[in-house]
mmCIF file of C-alpha atoms in Angstrom:
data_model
loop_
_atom_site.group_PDB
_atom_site.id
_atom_site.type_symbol
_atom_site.label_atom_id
_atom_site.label_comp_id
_atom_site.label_asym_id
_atom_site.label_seq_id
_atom_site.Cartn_x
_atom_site.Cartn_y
_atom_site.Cartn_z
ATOM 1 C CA UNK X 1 -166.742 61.939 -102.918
ATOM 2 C CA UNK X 2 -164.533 63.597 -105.302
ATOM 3 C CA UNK X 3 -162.200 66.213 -105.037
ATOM 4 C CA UNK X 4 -160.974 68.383 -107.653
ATOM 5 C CA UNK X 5 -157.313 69.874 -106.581
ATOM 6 C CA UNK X 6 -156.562 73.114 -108.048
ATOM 7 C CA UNK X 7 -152.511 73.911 -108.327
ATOM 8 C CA UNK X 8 -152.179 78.021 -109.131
ATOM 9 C CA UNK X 9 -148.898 78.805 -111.269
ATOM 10 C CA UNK X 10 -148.295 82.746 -111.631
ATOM 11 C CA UNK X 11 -145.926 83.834 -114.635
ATOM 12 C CA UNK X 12 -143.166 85.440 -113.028
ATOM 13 C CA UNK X 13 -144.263 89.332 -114.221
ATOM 14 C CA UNK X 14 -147.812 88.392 -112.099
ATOM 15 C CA UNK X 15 -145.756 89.093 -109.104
ATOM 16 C CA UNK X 16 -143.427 91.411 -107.978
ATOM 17 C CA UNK X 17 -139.733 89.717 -108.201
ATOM 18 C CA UNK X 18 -137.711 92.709 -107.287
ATOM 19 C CA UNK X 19 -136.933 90.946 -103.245
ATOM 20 C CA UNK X 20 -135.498 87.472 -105.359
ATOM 21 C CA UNK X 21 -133.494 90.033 -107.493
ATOM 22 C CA UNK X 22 -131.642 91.607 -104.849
ATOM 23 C CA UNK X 23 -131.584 88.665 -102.532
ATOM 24 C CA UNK X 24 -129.538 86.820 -105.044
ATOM 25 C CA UNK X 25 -127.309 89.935 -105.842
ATOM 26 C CA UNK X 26 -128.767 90.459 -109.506
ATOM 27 C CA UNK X 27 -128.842 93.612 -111.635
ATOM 28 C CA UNK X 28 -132.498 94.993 -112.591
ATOM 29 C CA UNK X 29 -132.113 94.657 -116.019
ATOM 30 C CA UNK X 30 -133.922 93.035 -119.287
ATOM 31 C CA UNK X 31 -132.012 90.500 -119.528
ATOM 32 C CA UNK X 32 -131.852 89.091 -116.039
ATOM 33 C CA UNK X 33 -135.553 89.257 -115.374
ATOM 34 C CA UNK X 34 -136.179 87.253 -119.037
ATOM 35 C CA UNK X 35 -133.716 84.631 -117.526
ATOM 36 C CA UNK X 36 -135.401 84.069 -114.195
ATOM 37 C CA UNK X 37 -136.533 80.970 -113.708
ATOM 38 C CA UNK X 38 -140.019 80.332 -114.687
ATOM 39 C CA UNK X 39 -143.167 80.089 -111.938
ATOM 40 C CA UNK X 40 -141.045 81.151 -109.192
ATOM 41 C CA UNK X 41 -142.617 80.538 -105.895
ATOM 42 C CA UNK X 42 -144.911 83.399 -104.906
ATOM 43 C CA UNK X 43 -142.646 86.335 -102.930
ATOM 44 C CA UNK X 44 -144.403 87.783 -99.612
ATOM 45 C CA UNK X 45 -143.497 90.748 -97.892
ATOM 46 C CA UNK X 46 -142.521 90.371 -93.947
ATOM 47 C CA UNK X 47 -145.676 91.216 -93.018
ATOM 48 C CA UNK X 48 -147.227 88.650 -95.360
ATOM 49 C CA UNK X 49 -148.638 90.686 -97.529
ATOM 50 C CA UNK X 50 -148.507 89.112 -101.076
ATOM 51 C CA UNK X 51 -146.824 92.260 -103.660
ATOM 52 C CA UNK X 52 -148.732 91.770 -107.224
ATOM 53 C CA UNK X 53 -146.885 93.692 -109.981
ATOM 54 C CA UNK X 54 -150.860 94.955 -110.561
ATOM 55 C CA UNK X 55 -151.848 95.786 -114.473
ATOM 56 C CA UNK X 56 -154.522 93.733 -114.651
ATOM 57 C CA UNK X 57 -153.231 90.747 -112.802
ATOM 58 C CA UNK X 58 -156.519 89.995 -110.328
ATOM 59 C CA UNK X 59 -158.317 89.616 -113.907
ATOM 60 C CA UNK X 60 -155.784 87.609 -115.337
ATOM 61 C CA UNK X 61 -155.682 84.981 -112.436
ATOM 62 C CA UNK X 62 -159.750 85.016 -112.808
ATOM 63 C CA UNK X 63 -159.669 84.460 -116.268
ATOM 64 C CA UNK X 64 -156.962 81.707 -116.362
ATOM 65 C CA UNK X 65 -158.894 79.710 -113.585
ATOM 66 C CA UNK X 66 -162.548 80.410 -115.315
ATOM 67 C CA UNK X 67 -160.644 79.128 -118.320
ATOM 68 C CA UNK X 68 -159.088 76.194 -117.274
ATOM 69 C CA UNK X 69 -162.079 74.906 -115.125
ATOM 70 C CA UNK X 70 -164.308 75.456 -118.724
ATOM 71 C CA UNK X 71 -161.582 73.389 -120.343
ATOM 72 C CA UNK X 72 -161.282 70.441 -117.853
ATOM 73 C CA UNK X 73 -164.577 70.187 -117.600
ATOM 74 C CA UNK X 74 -164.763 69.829 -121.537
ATOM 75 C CA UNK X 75 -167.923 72.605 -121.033
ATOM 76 C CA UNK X 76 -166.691 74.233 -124.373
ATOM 77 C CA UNK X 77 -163.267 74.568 -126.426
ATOM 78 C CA UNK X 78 -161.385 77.426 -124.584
ATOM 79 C CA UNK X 79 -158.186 77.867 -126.432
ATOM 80 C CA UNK X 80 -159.664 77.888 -130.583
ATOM 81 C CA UNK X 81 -157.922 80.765 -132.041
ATOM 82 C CA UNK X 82 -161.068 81.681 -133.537
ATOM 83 C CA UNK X 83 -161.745 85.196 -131.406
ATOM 84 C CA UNK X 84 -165.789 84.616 -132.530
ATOM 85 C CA UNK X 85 -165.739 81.133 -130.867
ATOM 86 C CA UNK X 86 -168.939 80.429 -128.372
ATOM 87 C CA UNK X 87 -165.662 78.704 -126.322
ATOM 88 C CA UNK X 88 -163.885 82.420 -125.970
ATOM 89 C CA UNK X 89 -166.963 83.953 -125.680
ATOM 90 C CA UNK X 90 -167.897 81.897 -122.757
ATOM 91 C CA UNK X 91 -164.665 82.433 -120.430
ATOM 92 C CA UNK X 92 -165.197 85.648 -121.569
ATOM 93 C CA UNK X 93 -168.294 86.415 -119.971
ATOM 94 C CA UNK X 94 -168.154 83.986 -116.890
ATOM 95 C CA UNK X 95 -164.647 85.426 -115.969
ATOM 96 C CA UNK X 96 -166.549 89.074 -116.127
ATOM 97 C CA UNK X 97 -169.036 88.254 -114.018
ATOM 98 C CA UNK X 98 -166.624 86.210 -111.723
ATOM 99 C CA UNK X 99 -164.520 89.000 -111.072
ATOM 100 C CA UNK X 100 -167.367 91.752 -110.889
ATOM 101 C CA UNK X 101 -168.541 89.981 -108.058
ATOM 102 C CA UNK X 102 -164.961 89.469 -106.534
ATOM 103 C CA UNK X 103 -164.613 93.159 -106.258
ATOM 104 C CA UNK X 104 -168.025 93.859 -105.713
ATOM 105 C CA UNK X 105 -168.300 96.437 -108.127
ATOM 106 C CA UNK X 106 -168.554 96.394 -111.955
ATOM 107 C CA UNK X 107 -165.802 98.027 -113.650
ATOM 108 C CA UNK X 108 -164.821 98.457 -117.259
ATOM 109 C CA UNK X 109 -164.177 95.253 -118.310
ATOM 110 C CA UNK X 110 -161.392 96.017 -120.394
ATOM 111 C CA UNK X 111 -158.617 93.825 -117.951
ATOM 112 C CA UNK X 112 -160.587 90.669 -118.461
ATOM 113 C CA UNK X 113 -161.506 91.214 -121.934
ATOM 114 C CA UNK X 114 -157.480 91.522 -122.448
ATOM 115 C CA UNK X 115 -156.885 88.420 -120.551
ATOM 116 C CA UNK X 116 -159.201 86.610 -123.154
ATOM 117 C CA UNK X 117 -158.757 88.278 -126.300
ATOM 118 C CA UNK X 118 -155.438 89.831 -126.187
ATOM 119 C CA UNK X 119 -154.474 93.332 -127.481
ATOM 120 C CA UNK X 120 -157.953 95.409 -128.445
ATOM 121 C CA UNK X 121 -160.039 98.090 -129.109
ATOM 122 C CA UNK X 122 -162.493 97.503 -126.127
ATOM 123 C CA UNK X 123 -166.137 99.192 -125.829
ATOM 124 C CA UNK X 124 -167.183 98.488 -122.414
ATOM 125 C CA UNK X 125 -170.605 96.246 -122.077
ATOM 126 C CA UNK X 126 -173.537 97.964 -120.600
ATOM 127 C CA UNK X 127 -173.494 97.726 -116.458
ATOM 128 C CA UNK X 128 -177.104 96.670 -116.438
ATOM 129 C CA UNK X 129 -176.354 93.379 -117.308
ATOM 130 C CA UNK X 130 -174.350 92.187 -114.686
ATOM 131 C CA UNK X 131 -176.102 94.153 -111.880
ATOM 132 C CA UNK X 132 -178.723 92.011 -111.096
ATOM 133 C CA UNK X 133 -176.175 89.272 -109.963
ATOM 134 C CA UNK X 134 -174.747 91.739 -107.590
ATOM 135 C CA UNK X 135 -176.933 92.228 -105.449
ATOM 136 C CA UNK X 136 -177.184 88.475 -104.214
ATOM 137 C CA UNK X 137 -175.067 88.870 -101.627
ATOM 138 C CA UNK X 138 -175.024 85.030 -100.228
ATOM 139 C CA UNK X 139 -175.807 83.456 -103.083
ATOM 140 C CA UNK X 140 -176.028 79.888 -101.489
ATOM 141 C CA UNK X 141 -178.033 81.231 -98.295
ATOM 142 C CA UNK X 142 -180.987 79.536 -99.209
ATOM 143 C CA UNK X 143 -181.884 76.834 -102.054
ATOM 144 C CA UNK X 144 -184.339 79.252 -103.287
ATOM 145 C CA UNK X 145 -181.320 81.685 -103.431
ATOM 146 C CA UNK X 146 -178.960 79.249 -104.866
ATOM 147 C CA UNK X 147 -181.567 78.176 -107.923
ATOM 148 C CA UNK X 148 -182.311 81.720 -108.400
ATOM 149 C CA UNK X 149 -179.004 82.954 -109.076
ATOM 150 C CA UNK X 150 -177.994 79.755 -110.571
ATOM 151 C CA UNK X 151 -180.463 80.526 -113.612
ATOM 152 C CA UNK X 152 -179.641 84.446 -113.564
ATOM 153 C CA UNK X 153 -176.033 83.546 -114.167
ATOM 154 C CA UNK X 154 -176.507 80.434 -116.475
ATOM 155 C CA UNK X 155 -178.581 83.082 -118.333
ATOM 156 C CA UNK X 156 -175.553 86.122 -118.437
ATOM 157 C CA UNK X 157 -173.256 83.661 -119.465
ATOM 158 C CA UNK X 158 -175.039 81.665 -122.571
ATOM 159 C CA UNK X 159 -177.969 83.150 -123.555
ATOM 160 C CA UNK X 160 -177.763 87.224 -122.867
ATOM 161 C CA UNK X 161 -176.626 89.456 -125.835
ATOM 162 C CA UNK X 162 -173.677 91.432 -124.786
ATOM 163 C CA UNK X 163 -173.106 94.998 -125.876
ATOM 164 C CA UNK X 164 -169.166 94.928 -125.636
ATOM 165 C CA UNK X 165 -167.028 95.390 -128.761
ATOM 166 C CA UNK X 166 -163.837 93.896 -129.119
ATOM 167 C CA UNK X 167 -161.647 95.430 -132.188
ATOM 168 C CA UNK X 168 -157.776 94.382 -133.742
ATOM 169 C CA UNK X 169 -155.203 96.799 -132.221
ATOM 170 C CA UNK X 170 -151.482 95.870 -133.374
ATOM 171 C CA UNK X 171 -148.397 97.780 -133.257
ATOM 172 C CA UNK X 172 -146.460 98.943 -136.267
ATOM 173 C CA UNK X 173 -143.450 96.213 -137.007
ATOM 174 C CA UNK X 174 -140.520 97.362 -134.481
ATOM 175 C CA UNK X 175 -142.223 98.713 -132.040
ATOM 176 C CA UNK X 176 -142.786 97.175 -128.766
ATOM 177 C CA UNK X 177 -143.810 97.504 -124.903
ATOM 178 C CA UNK X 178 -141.768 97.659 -121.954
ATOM 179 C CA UNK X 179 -143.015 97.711 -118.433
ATOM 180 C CA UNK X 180 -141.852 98.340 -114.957
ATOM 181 C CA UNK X 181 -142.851 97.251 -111.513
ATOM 182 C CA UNK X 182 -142.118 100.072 -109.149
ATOM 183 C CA UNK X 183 -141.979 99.222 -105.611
ATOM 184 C CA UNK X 184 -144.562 101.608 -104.006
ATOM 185 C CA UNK X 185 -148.030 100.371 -104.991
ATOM 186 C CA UNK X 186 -151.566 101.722 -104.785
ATOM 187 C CA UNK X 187 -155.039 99.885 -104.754
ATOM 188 C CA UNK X 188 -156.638 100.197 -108.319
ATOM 189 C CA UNK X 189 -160.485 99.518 -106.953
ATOM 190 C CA UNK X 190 -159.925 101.648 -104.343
ATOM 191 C CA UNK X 191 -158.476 104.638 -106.460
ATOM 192 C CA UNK X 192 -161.322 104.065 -109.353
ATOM 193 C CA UNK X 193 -164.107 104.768 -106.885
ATOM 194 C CA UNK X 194 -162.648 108.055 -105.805
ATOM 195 C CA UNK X 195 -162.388 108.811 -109.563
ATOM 196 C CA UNK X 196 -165.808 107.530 -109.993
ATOM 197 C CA UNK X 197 -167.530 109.343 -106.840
ATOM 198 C CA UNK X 198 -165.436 112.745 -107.540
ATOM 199 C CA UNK X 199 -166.968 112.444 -111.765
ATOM 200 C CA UNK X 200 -170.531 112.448 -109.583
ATOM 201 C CA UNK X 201 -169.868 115.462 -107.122
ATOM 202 C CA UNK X 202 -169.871 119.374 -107.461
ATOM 203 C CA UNK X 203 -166.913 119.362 -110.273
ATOM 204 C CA UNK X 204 -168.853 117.664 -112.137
ATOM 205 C CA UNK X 205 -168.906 119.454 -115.619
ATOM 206 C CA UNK X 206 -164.671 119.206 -115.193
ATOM 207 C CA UNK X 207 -165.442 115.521 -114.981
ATOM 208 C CA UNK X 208 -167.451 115.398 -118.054
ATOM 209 C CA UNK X 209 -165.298 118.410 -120.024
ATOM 210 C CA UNK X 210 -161.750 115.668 -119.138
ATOM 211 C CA UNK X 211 -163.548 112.231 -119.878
ATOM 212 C CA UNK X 212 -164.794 113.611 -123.169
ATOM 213 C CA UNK X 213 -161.186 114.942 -124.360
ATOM 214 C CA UNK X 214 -159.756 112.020 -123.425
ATOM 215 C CA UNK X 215 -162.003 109.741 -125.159
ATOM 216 C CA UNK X 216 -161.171 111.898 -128.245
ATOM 217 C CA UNK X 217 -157.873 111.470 -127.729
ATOM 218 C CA UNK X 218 -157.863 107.630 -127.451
ATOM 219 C CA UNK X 219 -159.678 107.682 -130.753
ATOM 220 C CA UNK X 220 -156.729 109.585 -132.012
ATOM 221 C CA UNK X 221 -154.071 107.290 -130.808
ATOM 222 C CA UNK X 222 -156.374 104.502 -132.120
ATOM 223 C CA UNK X 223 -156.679 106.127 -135.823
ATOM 224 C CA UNK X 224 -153.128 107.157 -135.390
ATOM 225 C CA UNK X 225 -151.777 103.089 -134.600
ATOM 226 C CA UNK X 226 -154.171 101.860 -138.002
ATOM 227 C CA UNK X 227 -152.560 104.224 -140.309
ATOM 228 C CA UNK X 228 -148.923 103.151 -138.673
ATOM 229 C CA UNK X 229 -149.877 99.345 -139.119
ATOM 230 C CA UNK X 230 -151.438 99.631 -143.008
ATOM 231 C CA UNK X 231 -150.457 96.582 -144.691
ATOM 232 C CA UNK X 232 -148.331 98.296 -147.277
ATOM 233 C CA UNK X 233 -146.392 100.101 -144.590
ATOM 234 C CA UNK X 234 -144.519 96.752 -143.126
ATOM 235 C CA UNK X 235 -142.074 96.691 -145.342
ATOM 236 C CA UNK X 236 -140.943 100.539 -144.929
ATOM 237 C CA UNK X 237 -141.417 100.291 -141.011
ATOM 238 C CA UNK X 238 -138.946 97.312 -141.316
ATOM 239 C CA UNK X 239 -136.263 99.434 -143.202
ATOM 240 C CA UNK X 240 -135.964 102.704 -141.158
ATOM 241 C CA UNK X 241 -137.120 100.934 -137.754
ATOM 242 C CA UNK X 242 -133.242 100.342 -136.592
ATOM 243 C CA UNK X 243 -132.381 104.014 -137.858
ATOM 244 C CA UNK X 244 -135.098 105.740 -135.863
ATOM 245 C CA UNK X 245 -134.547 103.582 -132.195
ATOM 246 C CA UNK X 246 -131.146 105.212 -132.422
ATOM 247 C CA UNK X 247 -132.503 108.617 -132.269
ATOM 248 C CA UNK X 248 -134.168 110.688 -130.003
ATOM 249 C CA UNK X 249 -137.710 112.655 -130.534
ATOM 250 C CA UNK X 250 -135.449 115.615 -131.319
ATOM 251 C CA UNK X 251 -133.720 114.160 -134.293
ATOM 252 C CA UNK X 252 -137.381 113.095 -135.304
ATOM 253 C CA UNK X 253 -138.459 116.276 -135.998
ATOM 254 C CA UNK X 254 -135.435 116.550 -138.193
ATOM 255 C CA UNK X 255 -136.295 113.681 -140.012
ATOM 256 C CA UNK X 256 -140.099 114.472 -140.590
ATOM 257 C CA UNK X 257 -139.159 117.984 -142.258
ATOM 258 C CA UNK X 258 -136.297 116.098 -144.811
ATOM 259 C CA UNK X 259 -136.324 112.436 -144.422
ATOM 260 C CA UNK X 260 -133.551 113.151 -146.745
ATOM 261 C CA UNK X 261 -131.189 114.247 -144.098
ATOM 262 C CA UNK X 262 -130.692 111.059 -142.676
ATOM 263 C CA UNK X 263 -127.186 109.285 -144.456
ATOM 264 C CA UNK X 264 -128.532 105.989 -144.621
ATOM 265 C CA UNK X 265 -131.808 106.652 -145.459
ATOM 266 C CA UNK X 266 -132.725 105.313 -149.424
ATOM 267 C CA UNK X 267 -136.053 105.814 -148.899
ATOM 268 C CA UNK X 268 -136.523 109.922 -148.018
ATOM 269 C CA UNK X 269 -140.485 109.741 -148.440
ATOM 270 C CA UNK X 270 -140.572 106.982 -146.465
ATOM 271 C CA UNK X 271 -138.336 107.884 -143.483
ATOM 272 C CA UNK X 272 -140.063 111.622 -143.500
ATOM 273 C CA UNK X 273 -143.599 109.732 -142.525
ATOM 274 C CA UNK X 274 -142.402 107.236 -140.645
ATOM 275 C CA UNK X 275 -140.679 109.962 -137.871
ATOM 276 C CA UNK X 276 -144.299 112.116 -138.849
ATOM 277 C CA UNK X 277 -146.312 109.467 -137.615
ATOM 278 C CA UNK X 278 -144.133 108.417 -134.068
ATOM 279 C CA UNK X 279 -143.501 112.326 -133.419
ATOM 280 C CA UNK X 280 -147.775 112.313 -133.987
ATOM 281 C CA UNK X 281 -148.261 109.450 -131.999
ATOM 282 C CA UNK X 282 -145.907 110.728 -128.945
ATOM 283 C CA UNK X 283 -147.212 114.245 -129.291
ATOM 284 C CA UNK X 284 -151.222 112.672 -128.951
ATOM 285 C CA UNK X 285 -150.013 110.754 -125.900
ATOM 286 C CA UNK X 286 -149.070 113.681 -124.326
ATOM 287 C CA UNK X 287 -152.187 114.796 -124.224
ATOM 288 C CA UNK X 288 -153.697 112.110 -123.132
ATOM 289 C CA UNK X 289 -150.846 112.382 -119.679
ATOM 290 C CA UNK X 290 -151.678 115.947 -119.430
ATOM 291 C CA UNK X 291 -155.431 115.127 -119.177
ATOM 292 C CA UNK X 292 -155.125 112.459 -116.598
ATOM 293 C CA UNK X 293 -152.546 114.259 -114.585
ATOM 294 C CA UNK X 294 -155.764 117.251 -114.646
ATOM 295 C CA UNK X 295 -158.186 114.898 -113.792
ATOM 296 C CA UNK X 296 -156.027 113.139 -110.987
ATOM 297 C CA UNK X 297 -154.914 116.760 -109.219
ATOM 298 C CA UNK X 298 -158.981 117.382 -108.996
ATOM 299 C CA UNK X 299 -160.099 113.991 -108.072
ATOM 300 C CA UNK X 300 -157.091 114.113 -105.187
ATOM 301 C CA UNK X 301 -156.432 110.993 -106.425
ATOM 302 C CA UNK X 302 -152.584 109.840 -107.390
ATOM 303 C CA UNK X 303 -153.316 109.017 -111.203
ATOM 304 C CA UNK X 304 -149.960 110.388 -112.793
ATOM 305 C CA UNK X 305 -148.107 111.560 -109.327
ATOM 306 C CA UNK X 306 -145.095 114.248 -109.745
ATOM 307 C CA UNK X 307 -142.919 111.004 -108.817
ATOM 308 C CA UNK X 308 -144.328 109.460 -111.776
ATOM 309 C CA UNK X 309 -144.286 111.885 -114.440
ATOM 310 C CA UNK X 310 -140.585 112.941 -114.126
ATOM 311 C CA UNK X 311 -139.482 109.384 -114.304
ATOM 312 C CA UNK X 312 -141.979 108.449 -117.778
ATOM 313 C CA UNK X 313 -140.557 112.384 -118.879
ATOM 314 C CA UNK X 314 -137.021 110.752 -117.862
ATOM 315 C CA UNK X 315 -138.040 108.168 -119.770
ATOM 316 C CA UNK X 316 -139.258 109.659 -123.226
ATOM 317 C CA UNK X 317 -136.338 111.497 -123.491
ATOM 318 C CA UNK X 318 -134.187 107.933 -124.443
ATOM 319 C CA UNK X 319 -133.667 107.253 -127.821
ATOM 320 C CA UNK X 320 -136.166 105.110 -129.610
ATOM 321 C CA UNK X 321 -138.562 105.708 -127.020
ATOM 322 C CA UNK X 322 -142.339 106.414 -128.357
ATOM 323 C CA UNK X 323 -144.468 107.205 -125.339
ATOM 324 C CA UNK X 324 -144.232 105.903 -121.912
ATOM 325 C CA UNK X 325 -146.258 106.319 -118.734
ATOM 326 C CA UNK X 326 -148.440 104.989 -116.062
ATOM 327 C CA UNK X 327 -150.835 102.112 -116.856
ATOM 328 C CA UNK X 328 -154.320 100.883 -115.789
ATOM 329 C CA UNK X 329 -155.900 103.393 -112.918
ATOM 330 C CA UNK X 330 -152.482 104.719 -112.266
ATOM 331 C CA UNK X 331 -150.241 105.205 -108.778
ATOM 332 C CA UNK X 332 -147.455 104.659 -107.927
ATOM 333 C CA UNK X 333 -146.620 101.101 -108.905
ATOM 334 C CA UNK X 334 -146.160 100.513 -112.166
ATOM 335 C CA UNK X 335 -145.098 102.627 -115.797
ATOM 336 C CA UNK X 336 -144.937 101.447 -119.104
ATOM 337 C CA UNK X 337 -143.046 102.520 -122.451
ATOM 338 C CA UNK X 338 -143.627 101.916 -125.831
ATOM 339 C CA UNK X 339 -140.091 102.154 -127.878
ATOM 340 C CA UNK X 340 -139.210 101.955 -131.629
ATOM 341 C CA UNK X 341 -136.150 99.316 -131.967
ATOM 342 C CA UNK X 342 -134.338 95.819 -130.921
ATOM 343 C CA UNK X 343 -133.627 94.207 -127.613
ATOM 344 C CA UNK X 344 -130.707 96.749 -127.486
ATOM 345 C CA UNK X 345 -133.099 99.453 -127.185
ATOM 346 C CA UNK X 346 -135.430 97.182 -124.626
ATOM 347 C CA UNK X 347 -132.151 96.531 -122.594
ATOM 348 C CA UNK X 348 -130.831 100.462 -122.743
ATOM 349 C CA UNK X 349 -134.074 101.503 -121.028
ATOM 350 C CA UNK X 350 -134.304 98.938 -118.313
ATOM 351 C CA UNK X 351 -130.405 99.629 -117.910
ATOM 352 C CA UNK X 352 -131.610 103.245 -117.469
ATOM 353 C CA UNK X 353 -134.573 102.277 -115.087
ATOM 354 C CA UNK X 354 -132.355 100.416 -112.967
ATOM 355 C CA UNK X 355 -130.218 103.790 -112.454
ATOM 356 C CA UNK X 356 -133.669 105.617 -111.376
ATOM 357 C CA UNK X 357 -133.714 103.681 -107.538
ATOM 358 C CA UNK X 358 -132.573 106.228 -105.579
ATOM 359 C CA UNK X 359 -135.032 108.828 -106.700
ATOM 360 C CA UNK X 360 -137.761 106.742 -107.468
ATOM 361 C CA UNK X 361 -138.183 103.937 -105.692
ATOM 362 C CA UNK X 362 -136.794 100.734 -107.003
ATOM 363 C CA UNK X 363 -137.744 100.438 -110.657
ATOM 364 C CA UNK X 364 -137.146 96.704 -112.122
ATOM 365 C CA UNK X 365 -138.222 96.220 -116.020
ATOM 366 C CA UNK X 366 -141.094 93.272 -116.412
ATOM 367 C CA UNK X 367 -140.253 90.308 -118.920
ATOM 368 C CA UNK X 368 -143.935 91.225 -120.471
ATOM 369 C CA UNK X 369 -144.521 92.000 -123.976
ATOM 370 C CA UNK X 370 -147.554 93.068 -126.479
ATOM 371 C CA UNK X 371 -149.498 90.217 -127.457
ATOM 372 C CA UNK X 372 -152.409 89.263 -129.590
ATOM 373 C CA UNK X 373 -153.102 85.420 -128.403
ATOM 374 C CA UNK X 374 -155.313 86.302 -125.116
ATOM 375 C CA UNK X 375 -155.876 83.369 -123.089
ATOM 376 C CA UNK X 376 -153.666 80.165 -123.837
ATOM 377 C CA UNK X 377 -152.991 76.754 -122.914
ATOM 378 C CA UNK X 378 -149.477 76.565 -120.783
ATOM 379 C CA UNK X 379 -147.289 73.826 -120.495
ATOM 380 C CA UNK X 380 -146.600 73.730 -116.356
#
């Protein structure tokens, strides 16, 4: 018979790489980790536990291996950059299903979708139409079983209408993402269903009063990121980009009352809503923190710990820095920043990061960056 060998490479931000950084006497900065070698071998802990950076990375690995099975196969063209292609649309919704019934549960969606699509606006797809394949739980017990949920997934995967909507979400030119694995860690599945049972108990009206504002709120920071990233704003976002990353929020507010006041500045209307629109933007994210740090301290669930917020508060007080905190379900693991600026800028945080170890942890800056493509073919 046959045998088809399947050889897993992870990218070195899929795992954690902070033990081959200090075990070869390395600094935790930018520029080290973007020099690593690529696909290093996959770092385990002494008691073999295998340390993930997190952020999505169980739905990246499911997507990349739905993906590349669809493409050996030659079932459909995977990697068209067309984002309405049945090919895209297919990993899509085999790799949602695949890892729904990894984790036995059927979440938002929106990691997957990411790991296909790229950077989005997501709408989550209604639950009801993956839970009928959940609740097979040996799906080859029988043949019966086997040709039953055979059909039911053949059916989710090519022939069901999904409800999910996938939108463009860019960032304005000169401003990028940073992230951070932070040696601690926290379950994401685990934490989400104490989020999820605590929105269903006796506080529930909190629940509904915090998931409302913040849904608000993303639709702010959405509407806030189109008007940064209107076509006839490139050019200006170009020009004062450098001059803003050099300055902190504070200096921002000086700037959005007289653009003028800036020396090198030759464009004072542009300059004034420029700093307008980041001091907006970091002002809205705010928010957002405040409201998951609320909804964390009632859930009892670590979403933004103390830890946490005075190291992304540490962290928004750098100069060029936008917004920064902690990603996906939250914990203890990981933080991100969004920052205004150059590599210098990118290198100055992780520099500062770096510094953070004794009070937080070990903090090492991820090589990862914003990105539109989605899933990709990779040249091992």
């Amino acid at each position: 018979p046959r045998r088809l060998r399947i050889k897993v490479g992870a990218d070195n931000d899929f795992y954690s790489q902070i033990h081959y950084i200090q075990s070869h006497n390395l600094e935790m900065t930018c520029g080290v980790v973007s020099s690593l070698p690529r696909f290093l071998p996959c770092p385990k802990t002494d008691a073999a536990r295998v340390t993930k950076t997190g952020m999505g990375s169980s739905a990246a690995l499911v997507t990349s291996l739905v993906g590349a099975l669809l493409a050996f196969f030659d079932v459909t063209d995977v990697f068209s950059a067309d984002d309405d292609n049945d090919g895209r649309r297919m990993v899509h919704n085999l790799a949602q299903v695949c890892h729904c019934v990894a984790q036995n549960k059927i979440g938002s969606g929106f990691d997957v979708s990411s790991a296909v699509y790229g950077s989005q606006k997501y709408v989550r797809f209604s639950p009801g139409l993956l839970s009928p394949l959940l609740r097979y739980d040996d799906a080859c017990a029988s043949e019966d079983n086997y040709y039953r949920f055979s059909k039911e997934l053949y059916d989710a995967v090519t022939t069901t209408e999904w409800d999910n909507e996938v939108g463009p979400l860019r960032l304005p030119p000169g401003m990028e993402l940073l992230m951070a694995d932070v040696c601690g860690g926290s379950e994401s599945p685990s934490m989400a269903r104490k989020v999820m049972a605590w929105k269903k108990g006796p506080e529930q009206k909190l629940a509904d009063r915090l998931w409302k504002n913040l849904a608000e709120i993303n639709g702010k920071l959405y509407d806030a990121l189109r008007r940064m990233t209107a076509e006839d704003w490139n050019e200006r976002w170009k020009r004062h980009a450098r001059s803003l990353s050099r300055q902190t929020a504070s200096q921002w507010e000086i700037y959005a009352t007289n653009g003028g006041n800036h020396p090198s500045s030759d464009d004072d209307d542009g300059m004034r809503q420029c700093a307008a629109w980041l001091l907006e933007f970091r002002n809205t994210f705010f928010a957002a923190r405040r409201g998951l740090k609320e909804m964390g301290v009632s859930a009892g669930v670590p979403i933004e710990p103390d830890l946490q917020t005075s190291l992304a508060d540490a962290t928004m007080s750098l100069p060029g820095v936008v917004a920064a905190g902690v990603p996906g379900a939250g914990g203890y693991d990981a933080l991100f920043c969004l920052y205004i600026g150059g590599d210098d800028v990118r290198e100055r945080i992780g520099c500062f990061w770096s510094r953070q170890c004794d009070d937080h942890g070990v903090v090492c800056p991820l090589d990862v960056r914003i990105g539109s493509e989605g899933v990709r073919r990779e040249d091992m």
